[in-house]
mmCIF file of C-alpha atoms in Angstrom:
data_model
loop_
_atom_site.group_PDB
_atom_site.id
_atom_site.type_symbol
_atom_site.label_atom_id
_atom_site.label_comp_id
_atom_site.label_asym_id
_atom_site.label_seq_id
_atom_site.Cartn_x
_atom_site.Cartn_y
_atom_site.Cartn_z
ATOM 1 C CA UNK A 1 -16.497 -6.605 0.078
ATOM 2 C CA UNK A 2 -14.459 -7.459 -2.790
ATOM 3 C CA UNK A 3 -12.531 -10.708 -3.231
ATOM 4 C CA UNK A 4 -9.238 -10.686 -2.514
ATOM 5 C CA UNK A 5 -6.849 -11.973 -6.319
ATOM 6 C CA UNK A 6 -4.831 -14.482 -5.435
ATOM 7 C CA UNK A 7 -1.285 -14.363 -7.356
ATOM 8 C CA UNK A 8 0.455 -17.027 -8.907
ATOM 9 C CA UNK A 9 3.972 -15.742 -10.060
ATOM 10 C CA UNK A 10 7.000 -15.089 -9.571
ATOM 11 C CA UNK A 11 7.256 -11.566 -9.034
ATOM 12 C CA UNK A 12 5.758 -8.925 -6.380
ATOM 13 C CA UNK A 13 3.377 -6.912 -6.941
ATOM 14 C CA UNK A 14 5.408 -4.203 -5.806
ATOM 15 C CA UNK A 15 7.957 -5.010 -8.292
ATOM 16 C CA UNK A 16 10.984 -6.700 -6.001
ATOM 17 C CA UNK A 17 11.269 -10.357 -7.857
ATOM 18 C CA UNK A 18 9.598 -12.094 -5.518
ATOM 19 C CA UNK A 19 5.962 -12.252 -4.234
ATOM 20 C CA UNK A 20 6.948 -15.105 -1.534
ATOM 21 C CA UNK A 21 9.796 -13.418 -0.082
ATOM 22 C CA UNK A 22 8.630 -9.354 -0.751
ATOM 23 C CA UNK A 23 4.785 -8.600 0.382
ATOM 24 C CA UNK A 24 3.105 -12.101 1.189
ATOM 25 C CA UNK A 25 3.891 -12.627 4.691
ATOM 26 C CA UNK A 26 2.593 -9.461 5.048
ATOM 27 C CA UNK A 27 -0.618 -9.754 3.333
ATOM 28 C CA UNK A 28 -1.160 -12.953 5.113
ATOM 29 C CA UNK A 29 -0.221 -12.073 8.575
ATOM 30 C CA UNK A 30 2.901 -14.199 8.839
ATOM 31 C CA UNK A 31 4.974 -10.989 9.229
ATOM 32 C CA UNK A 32 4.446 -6.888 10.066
ATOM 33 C CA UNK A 33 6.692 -4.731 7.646
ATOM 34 C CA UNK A 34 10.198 -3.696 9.368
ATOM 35 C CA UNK A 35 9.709 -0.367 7.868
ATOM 36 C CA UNK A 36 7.708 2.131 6.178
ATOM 37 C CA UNK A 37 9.240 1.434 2.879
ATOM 38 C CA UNK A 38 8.130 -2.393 2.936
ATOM 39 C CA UNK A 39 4.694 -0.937 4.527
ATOM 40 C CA UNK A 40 3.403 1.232 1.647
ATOM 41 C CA UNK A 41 5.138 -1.632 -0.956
ATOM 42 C CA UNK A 42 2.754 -4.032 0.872
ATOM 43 C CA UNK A 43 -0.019 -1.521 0.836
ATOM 44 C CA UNK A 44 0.627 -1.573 -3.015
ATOM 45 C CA UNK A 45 0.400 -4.987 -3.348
ATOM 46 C CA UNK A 46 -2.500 -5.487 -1.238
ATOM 47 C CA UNK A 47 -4.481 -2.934 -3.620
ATOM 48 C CA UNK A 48 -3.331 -4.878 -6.437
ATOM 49 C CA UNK A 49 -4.330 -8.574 -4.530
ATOM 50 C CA UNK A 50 -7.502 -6.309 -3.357
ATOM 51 C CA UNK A 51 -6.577 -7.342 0.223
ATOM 52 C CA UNK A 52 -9.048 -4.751 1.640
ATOM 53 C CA UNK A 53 -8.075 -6.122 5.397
ATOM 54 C CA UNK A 54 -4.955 -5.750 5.201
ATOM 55 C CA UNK A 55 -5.174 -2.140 4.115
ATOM 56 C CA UNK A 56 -7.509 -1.867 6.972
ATOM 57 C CA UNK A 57 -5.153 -3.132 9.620
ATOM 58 C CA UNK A 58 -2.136 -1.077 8.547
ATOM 59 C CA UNK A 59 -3.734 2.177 8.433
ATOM 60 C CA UNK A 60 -3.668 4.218 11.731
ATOM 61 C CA UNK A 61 -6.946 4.107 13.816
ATOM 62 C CA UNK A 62 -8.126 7.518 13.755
ATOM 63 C CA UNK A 63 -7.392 7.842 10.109
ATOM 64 C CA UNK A 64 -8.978 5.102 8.751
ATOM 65 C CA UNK A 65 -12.007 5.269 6.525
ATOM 66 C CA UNK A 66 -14.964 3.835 7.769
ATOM 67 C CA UNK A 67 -16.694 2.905 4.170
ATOM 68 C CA UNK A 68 -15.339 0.182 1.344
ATOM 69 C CA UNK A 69 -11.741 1.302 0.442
ATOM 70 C CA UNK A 70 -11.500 -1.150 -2.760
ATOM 71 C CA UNK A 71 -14.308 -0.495 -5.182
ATOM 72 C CA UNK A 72 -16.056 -4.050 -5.496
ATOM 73 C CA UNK A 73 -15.177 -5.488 -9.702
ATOM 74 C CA UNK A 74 -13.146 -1.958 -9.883
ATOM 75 C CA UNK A 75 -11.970 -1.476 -13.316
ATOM 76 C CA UNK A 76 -8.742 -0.550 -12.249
ATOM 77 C CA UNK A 77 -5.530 -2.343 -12.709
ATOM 78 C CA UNK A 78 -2.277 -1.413 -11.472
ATOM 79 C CA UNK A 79 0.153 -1.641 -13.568
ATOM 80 C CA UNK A 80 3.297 -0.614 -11.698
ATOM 81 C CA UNK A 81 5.288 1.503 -8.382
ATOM 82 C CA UNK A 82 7.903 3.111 -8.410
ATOM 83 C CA UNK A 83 9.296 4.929 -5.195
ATOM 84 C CA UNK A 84 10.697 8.591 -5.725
ATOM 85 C CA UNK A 85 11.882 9.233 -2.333
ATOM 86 C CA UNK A 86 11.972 7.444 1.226
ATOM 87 C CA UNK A 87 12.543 8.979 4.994
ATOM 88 C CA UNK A 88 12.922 7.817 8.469
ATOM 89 C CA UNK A 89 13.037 8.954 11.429
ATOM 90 C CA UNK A 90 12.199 7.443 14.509
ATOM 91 C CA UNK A 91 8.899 7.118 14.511
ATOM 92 C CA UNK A 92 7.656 8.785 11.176
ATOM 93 C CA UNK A 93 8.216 8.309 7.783
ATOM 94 C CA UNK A 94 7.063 9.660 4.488
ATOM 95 C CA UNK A 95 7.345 7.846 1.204
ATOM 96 C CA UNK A 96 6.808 9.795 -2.219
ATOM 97 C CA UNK A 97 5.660 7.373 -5.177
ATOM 98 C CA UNK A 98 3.759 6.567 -8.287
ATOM 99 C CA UNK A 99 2.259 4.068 -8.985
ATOM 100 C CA UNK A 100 0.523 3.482 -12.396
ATOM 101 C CA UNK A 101 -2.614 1.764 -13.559
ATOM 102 C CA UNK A 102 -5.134 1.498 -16.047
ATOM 103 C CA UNK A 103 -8.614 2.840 -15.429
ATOM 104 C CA UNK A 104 -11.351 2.412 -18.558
ATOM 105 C CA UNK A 105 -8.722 2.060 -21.051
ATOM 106 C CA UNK A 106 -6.686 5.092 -19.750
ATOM 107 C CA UNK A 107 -3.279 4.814 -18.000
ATOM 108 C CA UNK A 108 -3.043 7.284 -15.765
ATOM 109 C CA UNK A 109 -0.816 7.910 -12.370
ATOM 110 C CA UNK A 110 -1.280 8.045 -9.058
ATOM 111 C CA UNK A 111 2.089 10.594 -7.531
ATOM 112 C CA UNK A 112 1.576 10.387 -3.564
ATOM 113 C CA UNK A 113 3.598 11.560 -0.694
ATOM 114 C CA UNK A 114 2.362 9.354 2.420
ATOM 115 C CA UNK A 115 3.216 9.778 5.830
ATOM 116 C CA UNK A 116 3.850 6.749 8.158
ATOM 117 C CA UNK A 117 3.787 6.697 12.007
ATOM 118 C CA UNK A 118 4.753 3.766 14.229
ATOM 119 C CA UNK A 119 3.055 2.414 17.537
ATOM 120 C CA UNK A 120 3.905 0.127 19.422
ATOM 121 C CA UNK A 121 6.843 -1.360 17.120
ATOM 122 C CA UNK A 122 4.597 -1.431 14.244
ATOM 123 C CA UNK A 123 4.340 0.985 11.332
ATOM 124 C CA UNK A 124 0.744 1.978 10.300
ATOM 125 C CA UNK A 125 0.047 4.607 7.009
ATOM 126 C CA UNK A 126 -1.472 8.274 8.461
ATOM 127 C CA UNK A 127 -2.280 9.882 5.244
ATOM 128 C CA UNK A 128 -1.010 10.885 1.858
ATOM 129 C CA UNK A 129 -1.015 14.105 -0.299
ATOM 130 C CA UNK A 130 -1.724 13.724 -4.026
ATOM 131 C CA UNK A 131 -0.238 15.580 -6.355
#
């Protein structure tokens, strides 16, 4: 399993200016995301941190992959998210986004619609289409 980074700045991950009041409480535990918007930014951040348990935890049980979901030393680097669309209702959500990274030397983007459901007063991620 892959160590998780630790971060010491300012600013989030996600890209909200801060790290401390944004995505941490999530990635520690300290607080679950109010919505499927702060969900997938946390989900973001926790790829970028390499927080593979929190990734675990917030993605819906019968969904979930059973093998390593961060690559261990992966030569990726993200780079950046921005969110394209956002909708709620009730108990789903879908969020459209790219986020960008570097892979070998190559920037490249990642354009994903994900789909959100929420159990028991919690929001988990179901699955994304990639376009």
């Amino acid at each position: 399993m892959s160590k998780k980074r630790d971060f010491v700045q300012t600013g989030c991950p996600c890209g909200n200016p801060s790290f401390e009041d944004c995505c941490k409480p999530y990635l520690t535990g300290d607080a679950t995301a109010k919505d499927a918007l702060s969900l997938m930014r946390s989900r973001y951040s926790a790829y970028v941190t390499e927080n593979e348990h929190y990734l675990r935890e917030t993605w819906v049980d019968e969904n979930r992959p059973s093998g390593t979901i961060i690559e261990k030393n992966s030569p990726v680097k993200w780079l950046g998210l921005k969110i394209i669309r956002h909708q709620e209702h009730e108990n789903r959500a879908v969020v459209e986004f790219i986020a960008s990274y570097k892979q070998n030397g190559r920037m490249q983007k990642l354009h994903e619609i994900s789909r959100f459901i929420k159990k028991n007063e919690q929001w988990y991620y179901f699955d994304g289409t990639f376009f």
